[in-house]
Coordinates of C-alpha atoms and ligand atoms in Angstrom, one line a residue:
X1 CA 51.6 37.4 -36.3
X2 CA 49.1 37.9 -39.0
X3 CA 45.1 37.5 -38.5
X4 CA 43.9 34.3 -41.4
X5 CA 41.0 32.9 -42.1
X6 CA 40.6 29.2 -43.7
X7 CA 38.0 28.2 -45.1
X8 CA 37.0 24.1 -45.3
X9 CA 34.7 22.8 -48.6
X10 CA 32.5 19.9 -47.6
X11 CA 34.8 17.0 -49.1
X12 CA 37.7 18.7 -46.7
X13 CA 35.2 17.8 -43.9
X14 CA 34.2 14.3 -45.5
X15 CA 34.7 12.5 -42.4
X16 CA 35.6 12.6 -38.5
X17 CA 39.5 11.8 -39.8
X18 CA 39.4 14.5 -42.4
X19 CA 38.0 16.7 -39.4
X20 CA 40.8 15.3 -37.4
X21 CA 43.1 16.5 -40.3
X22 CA 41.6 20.0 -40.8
X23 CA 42.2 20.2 -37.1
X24 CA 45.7 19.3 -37.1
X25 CA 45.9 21.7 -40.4
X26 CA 44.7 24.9 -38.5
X27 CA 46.6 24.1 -35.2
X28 CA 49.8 24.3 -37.0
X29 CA 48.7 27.8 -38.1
X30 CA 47.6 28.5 -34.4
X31 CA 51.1 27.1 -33.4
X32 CA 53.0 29.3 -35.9
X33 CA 51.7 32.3 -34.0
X34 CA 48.6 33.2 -36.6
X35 CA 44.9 34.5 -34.7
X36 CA 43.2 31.8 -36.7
X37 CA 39.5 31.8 -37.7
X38 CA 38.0 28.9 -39.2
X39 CA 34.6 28.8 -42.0
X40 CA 33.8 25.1 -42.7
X41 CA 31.0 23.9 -44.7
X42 CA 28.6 21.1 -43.6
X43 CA 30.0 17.3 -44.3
X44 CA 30.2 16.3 -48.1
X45 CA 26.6 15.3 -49.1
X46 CA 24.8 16.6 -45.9
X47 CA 23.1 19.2 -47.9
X48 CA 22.2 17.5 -50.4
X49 CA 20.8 14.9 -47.4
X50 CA 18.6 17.4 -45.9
X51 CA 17.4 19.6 -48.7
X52 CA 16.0 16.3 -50.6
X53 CA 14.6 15.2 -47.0
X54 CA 12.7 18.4 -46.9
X55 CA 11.8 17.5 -51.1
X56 CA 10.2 14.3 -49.3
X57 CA 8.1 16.1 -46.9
X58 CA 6.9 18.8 -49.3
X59 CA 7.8 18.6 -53.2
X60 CA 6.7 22.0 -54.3
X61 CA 7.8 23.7 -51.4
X62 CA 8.6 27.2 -53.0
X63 CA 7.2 30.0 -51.5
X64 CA 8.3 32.5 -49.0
X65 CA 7.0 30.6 -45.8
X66 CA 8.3 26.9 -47.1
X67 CA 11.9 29.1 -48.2
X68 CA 11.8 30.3 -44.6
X69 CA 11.7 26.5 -43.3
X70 CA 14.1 25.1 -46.2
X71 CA 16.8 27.7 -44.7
X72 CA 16.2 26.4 -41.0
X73 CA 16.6 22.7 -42.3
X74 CA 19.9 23.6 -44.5
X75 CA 21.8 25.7 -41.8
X76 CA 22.1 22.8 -39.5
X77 CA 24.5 21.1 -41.9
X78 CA 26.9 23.4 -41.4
X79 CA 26.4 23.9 -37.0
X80 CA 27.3 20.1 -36.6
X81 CA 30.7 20.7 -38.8
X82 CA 31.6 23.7 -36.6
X83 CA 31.1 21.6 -33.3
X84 CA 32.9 18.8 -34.5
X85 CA 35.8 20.7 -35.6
X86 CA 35.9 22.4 -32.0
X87 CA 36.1 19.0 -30.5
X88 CA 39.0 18.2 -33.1
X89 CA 41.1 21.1 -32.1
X90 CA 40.5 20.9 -28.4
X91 CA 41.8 16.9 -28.5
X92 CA 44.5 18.6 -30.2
X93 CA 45.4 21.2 -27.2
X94 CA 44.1 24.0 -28.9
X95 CA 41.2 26.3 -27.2
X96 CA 38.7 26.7 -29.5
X97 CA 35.0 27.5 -29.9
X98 CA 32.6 27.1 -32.4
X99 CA 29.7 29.8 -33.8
X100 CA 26.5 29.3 -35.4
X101 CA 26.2 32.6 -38.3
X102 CA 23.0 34.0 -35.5
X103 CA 25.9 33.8 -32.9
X104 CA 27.8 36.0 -34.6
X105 CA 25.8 37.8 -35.9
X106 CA 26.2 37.3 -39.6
X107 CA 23.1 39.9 -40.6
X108 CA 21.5 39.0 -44.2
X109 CA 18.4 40.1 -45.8
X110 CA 15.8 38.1 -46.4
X111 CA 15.9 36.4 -49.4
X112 CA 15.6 32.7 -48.0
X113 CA 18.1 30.1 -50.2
X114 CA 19.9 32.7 -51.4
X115 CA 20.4 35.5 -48.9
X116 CA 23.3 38.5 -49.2
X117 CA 25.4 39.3 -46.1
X118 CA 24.8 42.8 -45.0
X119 CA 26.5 43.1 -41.8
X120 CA 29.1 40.9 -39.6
X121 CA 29.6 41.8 -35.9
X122 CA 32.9 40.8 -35.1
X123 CA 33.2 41.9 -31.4
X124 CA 32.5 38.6 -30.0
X125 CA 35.3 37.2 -32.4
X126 CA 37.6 39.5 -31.8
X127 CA 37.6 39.2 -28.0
X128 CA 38.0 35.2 -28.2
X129 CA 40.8 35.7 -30.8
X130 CA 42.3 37.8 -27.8
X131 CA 41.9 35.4 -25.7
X132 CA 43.8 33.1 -27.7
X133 CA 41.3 31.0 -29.2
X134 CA 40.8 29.5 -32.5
X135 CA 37.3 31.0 -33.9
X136 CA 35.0 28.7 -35.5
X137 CA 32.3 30.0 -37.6
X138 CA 29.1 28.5 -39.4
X139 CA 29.5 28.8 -43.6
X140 CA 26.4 29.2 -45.6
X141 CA 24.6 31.2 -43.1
X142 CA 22.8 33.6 -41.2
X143 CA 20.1 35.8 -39.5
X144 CA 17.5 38.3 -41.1
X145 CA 16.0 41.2 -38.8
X146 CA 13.1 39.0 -37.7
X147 CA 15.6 36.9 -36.3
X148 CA 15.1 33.7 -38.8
X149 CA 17.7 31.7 -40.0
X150 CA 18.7 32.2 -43.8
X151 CA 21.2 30.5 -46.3
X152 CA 23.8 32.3 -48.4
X153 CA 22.8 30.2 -52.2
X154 CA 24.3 26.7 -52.5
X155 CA 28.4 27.2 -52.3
X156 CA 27.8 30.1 -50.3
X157 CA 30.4 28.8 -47.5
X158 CA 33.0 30.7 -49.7
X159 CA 31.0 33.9 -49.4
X160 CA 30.9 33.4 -45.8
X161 CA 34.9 32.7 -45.1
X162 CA 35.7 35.7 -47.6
X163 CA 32.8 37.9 -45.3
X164 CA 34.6 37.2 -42.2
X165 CA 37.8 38.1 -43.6
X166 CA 36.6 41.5 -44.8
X167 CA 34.5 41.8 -41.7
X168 CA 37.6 41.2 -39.7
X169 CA 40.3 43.2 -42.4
X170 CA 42.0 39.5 -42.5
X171 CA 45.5 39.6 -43.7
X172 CA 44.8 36.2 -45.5
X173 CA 42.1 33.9 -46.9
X174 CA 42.8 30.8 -47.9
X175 CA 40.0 28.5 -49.4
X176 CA 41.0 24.7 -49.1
X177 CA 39.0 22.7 -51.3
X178 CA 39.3 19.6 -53.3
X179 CA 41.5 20.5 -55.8
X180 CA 44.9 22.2 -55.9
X181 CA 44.0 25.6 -57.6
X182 CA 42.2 27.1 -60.2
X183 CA 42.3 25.8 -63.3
X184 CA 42.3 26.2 -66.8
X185 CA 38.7 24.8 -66.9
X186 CA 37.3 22.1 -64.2
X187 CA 39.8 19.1 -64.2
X188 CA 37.5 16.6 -63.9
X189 CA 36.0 17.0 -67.3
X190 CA 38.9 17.8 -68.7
X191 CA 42.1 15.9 -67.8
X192 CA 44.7 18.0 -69.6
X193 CA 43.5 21.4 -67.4
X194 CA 46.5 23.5 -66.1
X195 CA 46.6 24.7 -63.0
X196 CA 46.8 28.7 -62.9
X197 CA 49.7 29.9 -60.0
X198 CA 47.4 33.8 -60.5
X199 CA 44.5 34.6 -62.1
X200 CA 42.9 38.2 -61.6
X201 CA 40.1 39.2 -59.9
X202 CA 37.6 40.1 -63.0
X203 CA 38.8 36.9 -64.8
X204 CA 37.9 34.8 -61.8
X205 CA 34.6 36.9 -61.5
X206 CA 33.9 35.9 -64.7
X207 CA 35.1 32.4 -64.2
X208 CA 32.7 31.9 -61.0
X209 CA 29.6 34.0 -63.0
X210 CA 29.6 31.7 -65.5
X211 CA 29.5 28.5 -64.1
X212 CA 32.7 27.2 -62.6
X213 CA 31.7 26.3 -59.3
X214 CA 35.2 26.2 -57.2
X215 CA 34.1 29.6 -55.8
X216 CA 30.7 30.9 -55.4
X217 CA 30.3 34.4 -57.7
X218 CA 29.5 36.4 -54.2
X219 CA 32.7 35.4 -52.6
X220 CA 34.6 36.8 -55.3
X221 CA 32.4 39.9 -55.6
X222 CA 33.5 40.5 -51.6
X223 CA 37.1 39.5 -52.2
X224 CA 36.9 42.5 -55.3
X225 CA 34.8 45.0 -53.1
X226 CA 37.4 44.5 -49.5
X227 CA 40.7 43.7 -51.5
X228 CA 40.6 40.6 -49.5
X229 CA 43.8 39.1 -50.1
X230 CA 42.3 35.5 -50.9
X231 CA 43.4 31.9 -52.2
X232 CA 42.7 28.7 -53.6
X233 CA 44.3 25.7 -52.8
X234 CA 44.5 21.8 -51.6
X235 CA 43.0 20.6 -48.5
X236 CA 44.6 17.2 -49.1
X237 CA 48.1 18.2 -48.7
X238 CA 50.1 16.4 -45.8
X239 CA 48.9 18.7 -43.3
X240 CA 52.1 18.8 -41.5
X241 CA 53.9 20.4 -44.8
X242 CA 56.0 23.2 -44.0
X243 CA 53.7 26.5 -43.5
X244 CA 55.7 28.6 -46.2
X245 CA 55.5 26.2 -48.8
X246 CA 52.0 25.9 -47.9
X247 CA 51.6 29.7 -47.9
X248 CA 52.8 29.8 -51.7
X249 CA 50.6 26.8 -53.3
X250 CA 47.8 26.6 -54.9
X251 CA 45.9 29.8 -57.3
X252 CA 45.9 33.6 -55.8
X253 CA 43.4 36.0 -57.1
X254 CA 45.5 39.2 -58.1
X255 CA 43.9 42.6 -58.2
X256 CA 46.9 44.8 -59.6
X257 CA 46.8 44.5 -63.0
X258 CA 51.0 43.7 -64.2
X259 CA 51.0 46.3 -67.5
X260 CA 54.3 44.6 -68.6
X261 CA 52.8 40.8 -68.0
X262 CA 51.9 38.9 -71.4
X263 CA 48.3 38.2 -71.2
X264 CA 46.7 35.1 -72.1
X265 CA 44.2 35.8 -74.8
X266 CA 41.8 32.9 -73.1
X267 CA 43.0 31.8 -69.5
X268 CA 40.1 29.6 -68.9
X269 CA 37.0 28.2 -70.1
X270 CA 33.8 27.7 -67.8
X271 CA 30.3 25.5 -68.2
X272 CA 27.4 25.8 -66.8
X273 CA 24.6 23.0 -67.3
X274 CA 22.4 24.5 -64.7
X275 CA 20.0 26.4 -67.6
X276 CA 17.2 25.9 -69.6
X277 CA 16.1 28.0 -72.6
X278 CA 12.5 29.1 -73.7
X279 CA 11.5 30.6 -76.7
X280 CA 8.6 32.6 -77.3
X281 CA 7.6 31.6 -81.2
X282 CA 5.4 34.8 -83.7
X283 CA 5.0 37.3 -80.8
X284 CA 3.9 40.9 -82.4
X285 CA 6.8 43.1 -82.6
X286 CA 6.4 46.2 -81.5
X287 CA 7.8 48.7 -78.7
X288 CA 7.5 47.3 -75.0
X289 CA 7.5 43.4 -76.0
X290 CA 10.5 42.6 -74.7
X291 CA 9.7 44.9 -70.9
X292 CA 6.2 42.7 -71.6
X293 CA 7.8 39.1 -71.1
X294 CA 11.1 40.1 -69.5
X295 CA 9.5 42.2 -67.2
X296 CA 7.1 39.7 -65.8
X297 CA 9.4 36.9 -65.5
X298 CA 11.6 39.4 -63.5
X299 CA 8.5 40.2 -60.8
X300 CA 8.5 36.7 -60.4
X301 CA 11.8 36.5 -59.2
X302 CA 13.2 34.5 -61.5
X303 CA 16.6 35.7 -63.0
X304 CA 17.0 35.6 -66.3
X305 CA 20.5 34.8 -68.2
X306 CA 20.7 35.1 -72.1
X307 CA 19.0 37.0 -74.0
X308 CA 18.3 37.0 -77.6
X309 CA 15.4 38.6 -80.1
X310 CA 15.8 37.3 -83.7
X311 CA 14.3 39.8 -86.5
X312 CA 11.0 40.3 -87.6
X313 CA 9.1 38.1 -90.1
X314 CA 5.3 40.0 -91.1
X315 CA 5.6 41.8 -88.2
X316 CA 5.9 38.9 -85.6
X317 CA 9.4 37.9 -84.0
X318 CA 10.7 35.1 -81.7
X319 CA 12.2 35.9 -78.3
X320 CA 14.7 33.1 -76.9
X321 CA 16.2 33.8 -73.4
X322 CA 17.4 31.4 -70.3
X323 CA 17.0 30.4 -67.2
X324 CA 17.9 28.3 -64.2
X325 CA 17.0 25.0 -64.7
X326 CA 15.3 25.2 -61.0
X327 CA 13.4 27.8 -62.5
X328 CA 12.0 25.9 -65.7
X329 CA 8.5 24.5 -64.4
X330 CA 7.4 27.9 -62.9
X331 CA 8.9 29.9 -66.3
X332 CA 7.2 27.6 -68.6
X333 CA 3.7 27.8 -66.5
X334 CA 4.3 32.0 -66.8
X335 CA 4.9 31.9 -70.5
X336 CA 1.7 29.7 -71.0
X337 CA -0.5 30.7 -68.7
X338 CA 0.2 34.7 -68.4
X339 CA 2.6 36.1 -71.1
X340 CA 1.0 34.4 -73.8
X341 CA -2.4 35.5 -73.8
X342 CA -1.2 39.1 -72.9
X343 CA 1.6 39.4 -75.8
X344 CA -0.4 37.5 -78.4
X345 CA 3.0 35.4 -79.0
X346 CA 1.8 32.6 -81.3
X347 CA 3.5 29.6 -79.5
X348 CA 6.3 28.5 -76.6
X349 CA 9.3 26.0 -76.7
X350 CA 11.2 25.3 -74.1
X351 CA 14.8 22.9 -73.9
X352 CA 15.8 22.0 -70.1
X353 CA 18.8 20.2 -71.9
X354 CA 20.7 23.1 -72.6
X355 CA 24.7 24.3 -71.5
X356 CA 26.6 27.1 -71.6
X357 CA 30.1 27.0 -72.6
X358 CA 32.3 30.2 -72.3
X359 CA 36.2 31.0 -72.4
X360 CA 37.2 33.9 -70.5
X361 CA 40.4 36.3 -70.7
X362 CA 41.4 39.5 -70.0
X363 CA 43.5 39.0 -73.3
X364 CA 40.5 39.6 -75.5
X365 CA 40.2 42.7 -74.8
X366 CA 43.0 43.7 -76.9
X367 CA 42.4 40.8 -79.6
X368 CA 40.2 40.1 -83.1
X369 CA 38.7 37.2 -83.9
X370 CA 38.8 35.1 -80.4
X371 CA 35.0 35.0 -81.0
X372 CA 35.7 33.7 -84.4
X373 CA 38.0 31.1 -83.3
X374 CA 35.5 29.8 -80.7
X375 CA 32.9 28.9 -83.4
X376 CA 35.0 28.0 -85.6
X377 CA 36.7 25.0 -83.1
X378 CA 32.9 24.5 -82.5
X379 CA 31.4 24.1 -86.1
X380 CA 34.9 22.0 -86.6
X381 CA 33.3 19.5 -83.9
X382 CA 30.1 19.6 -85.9
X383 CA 28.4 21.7 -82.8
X384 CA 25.6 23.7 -83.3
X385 CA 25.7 27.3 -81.3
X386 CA 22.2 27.9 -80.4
X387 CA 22.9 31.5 -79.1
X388 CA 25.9 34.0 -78.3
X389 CA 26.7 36.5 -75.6
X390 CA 29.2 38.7 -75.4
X391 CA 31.5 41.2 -72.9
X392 CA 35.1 42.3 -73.0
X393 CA 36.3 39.1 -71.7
X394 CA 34.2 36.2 -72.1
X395 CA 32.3 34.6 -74.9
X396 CA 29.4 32.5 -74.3
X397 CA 27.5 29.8 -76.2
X398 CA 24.7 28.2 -75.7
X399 CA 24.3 24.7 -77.0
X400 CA 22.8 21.3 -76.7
X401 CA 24.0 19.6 -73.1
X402 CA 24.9 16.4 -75.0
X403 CA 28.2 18.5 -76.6
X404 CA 29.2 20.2 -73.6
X405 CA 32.5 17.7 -72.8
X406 CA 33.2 17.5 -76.3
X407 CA 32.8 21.4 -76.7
X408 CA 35.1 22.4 -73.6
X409 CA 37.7 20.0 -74.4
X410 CA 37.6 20.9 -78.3
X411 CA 38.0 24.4 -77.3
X412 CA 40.9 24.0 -74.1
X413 CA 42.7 22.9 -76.7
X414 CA 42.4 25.2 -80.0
X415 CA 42.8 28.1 -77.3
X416 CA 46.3 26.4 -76.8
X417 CA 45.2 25.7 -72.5
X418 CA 46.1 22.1 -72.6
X419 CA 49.0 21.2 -69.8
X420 CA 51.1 20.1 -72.8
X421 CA 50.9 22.8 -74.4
X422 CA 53.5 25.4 -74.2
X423 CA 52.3 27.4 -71.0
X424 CA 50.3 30.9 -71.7
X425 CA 49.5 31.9 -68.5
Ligands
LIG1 P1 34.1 22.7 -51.8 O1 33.3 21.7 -51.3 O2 35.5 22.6 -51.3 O3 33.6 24.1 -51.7 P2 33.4 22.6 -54.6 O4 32.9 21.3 -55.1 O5 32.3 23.6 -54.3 O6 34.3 22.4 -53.4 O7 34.4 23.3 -55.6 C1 35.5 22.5 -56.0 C2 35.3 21.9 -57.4 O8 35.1 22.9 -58.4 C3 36.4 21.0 -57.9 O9 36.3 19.7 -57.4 C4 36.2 21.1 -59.4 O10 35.5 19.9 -59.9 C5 35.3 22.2 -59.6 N1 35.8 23.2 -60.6 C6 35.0 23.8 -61.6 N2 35.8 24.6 -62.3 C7 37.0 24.6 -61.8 C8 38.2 25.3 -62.1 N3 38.3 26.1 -63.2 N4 39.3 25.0 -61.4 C9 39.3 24.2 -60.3 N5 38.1 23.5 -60.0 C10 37.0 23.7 -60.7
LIG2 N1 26.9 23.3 -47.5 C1 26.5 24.3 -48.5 C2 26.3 23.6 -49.9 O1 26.5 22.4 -50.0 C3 27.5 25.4 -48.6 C4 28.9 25.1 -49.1 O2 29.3 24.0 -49.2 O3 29.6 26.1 -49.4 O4 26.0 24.3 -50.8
LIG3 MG1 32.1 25.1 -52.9

């Protein structure tokens, strides 16, 4: 009998049948003799519902109070999944009972949208599971110390599921989503993708960092700092498949590193179109400039991605750096209104249409000229690379949105990833 944790994306719980399936899912697991604790996300587009009903009430709602109240409006997404899937597995037999994330407690700080888990109390669960009950739990939420309710960042459901399992020193956690694995790249921009069977845990950190949004960065980050043994796979399997076969499918995220396994020089290659870049055009350059603008964009809370400082011209340079798009408005306002005047910087430009492309590979770390390769496959498509980032295993470009299909498929295929292509993983 082993202790698992499932966790249900928001197309898994699309409907009251695919409810009724997840259900029928999780009591076969239940049946098998597993302690089973379930982490579903609210219903596909529910979030989306509410956070652009709140939009409606109050566009500009983005200080701490108005964060506070977004959070409150958000979690309740997720509490009418939970309840629903209780009812499910009741009509199926099963005892089961359903937990908001104050229930629990799941403990966050305070930072309202995007909140980090701090603490889970899992005596409550752990009696239930005793008790022979299937243990529902709220994703994508929790409680601060003044008792309000706060959301984990969009995605954050898979934070959530991979919390509990820590929390609870799971045996197993297996993500069900809408897609069999983890792929090459995301298969719905590119066709040809490959499913991976493994990929390890700092090339799927990378992966999730850098855009590819089939798990959210912190769940990953948990899964690293618990060893939480955790995978990926198909929600949308026959639910009455055999559990063994079941156990084995979809993408595992491996921790041990297998000295005598080949590595893949690029295993995958991840977007993100979420950004916006800013440059700040003839500001004086001299010690403390880039603390000057960095450092007041960072007390506004606003995280800053890419960096890049070209060289000086007469004594003057230009400083390009991005953003989350969310972020734009506010940025651009700083940069014209504050940093500015106090740097002397000449003028501002700013792109919202912007992506990042990036390929990713534990391979590169003992390989020349996979940077090279990248813009070369990208000057090939006529692609102009507006800046470059690198670490040990990824590459990043940033580039106009408008190429960012062309540039990942251009690329998942130089770097030899399509499906039929002789497999490197
Ligand atoms: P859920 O609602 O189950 O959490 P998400 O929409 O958050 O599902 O994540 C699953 C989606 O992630 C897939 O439908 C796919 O389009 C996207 N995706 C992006 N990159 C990848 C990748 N490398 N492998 C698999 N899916 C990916
Ligand atoms: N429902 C939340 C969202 O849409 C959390 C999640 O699905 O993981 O972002
Ligand atoms: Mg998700």
């Amino acid at each position: 009998m082993a202790l698992i944790v499932h966790k249900y994306g928001g197309t898994s719980m699309g409907s009251s049948e695919r409810i009724r399936n997840v259900a029928k899912r999780v009591a076969k697991w239940a049946r098998a003799g597993h302690q089973m604790v379930v982490v579903p996300s609210a219903m596909s587009g529910e979030t989306n519902r509410l956070l652009a009903l709140a939009k409606e009430v109050s566009p500009a709602a983005i200080d701490a109070a108005a964060m506070r109240e977004l959070d409150m409006i958000a979690a309740t997404g997720e509490q009418v999944s939970v309840g629903l899937l209780a009812l499910a597995l009741q009509a199926e037999g099963m005892q089961a009972i359903s937990y908001t994330g104050w229930q629990v407690p799941v403990k966050t700080d305070s930072a309202y949208t995007k909140a980090r888990i701090e603490s889970i109390d899992d005596a409550r669960v752990r009696a239930d599971l005793a008790a022979g009950k299937v243990v529902i739990i709220t994703g994508f939420q929790g409680i601060d110390d003044e008792g309000s309710i706060t959301t984990l960042g969009r995605g954050g459901s898979d934070t959530s599921a991979v919390a509990v399992a820590a929390a609870l020193r799971a045996d197993e956690c297996l993500i069900y989503t809408d897609v069999d694995g983890v792929y090459t790249t995301d298969p719905r921009v590119v066709p040809e993708a490959r499913r991976l069977h493994t990929i390890s845990f700092e090339e799927m950190l990378e992966m999730a960092s850098l855009g590819s949004k089939v798990l959210q960065i912190r769940s990953v980050e948990f899964a690293g700092k618990y060893r939480v043994p955790l995978r990926v796979l198909s929600s949308f399997t026959p639910w009455d498949i055999a559990i063994d076969e079941e156990a084995k499918s979809g993408t595992l995220i491996t921790f041990e590193e297998d000295e005598k396994m080949e590595k893949a020089v690029v295993s995958g290659i991840a977007f993100n179109r979420d950004e916006a870049k800013f440059t700040v055009v003839g500001v004086p350059d001299k010690p403390g400039i880039a603390y000057q603008i960095l450092g007041t964009v960072a007390e506004a809370n606003i995280d800053v991605d890419v960096i890049v400082q070209n060289v000086s011209h007469d004594g003057r340079t230009d400083f390009s750096f991005t953003v989350h798009r969310n972020d734009y408005q506010r940025t651009l306002d700083l940069l014209k209104n504050t940093i500015m005047p106090a740097t002397g910087a000449l003028q501002v430009s700013s792109d919202p249409k912007i992506c990042k492309v990036s390929i990713v590979g534990i391979g590169m770390k003992s390989h020349v000229g996979v940077a090279a390769k990248m813009f070369r496959t990208l000057s090939e498509e006529g692609i102009n690379i507006q800046m470059i980032t690198t670490s040990e295993i990824k590459t990043s470009v940033v580039i106009d949105e408008k190429y960012m299909e062309l540039a990942v498929r251009a690329l998942h295929r130089s770097f030899g990833l399509d499906a039929t292509d002789e497999q490197t993983a």
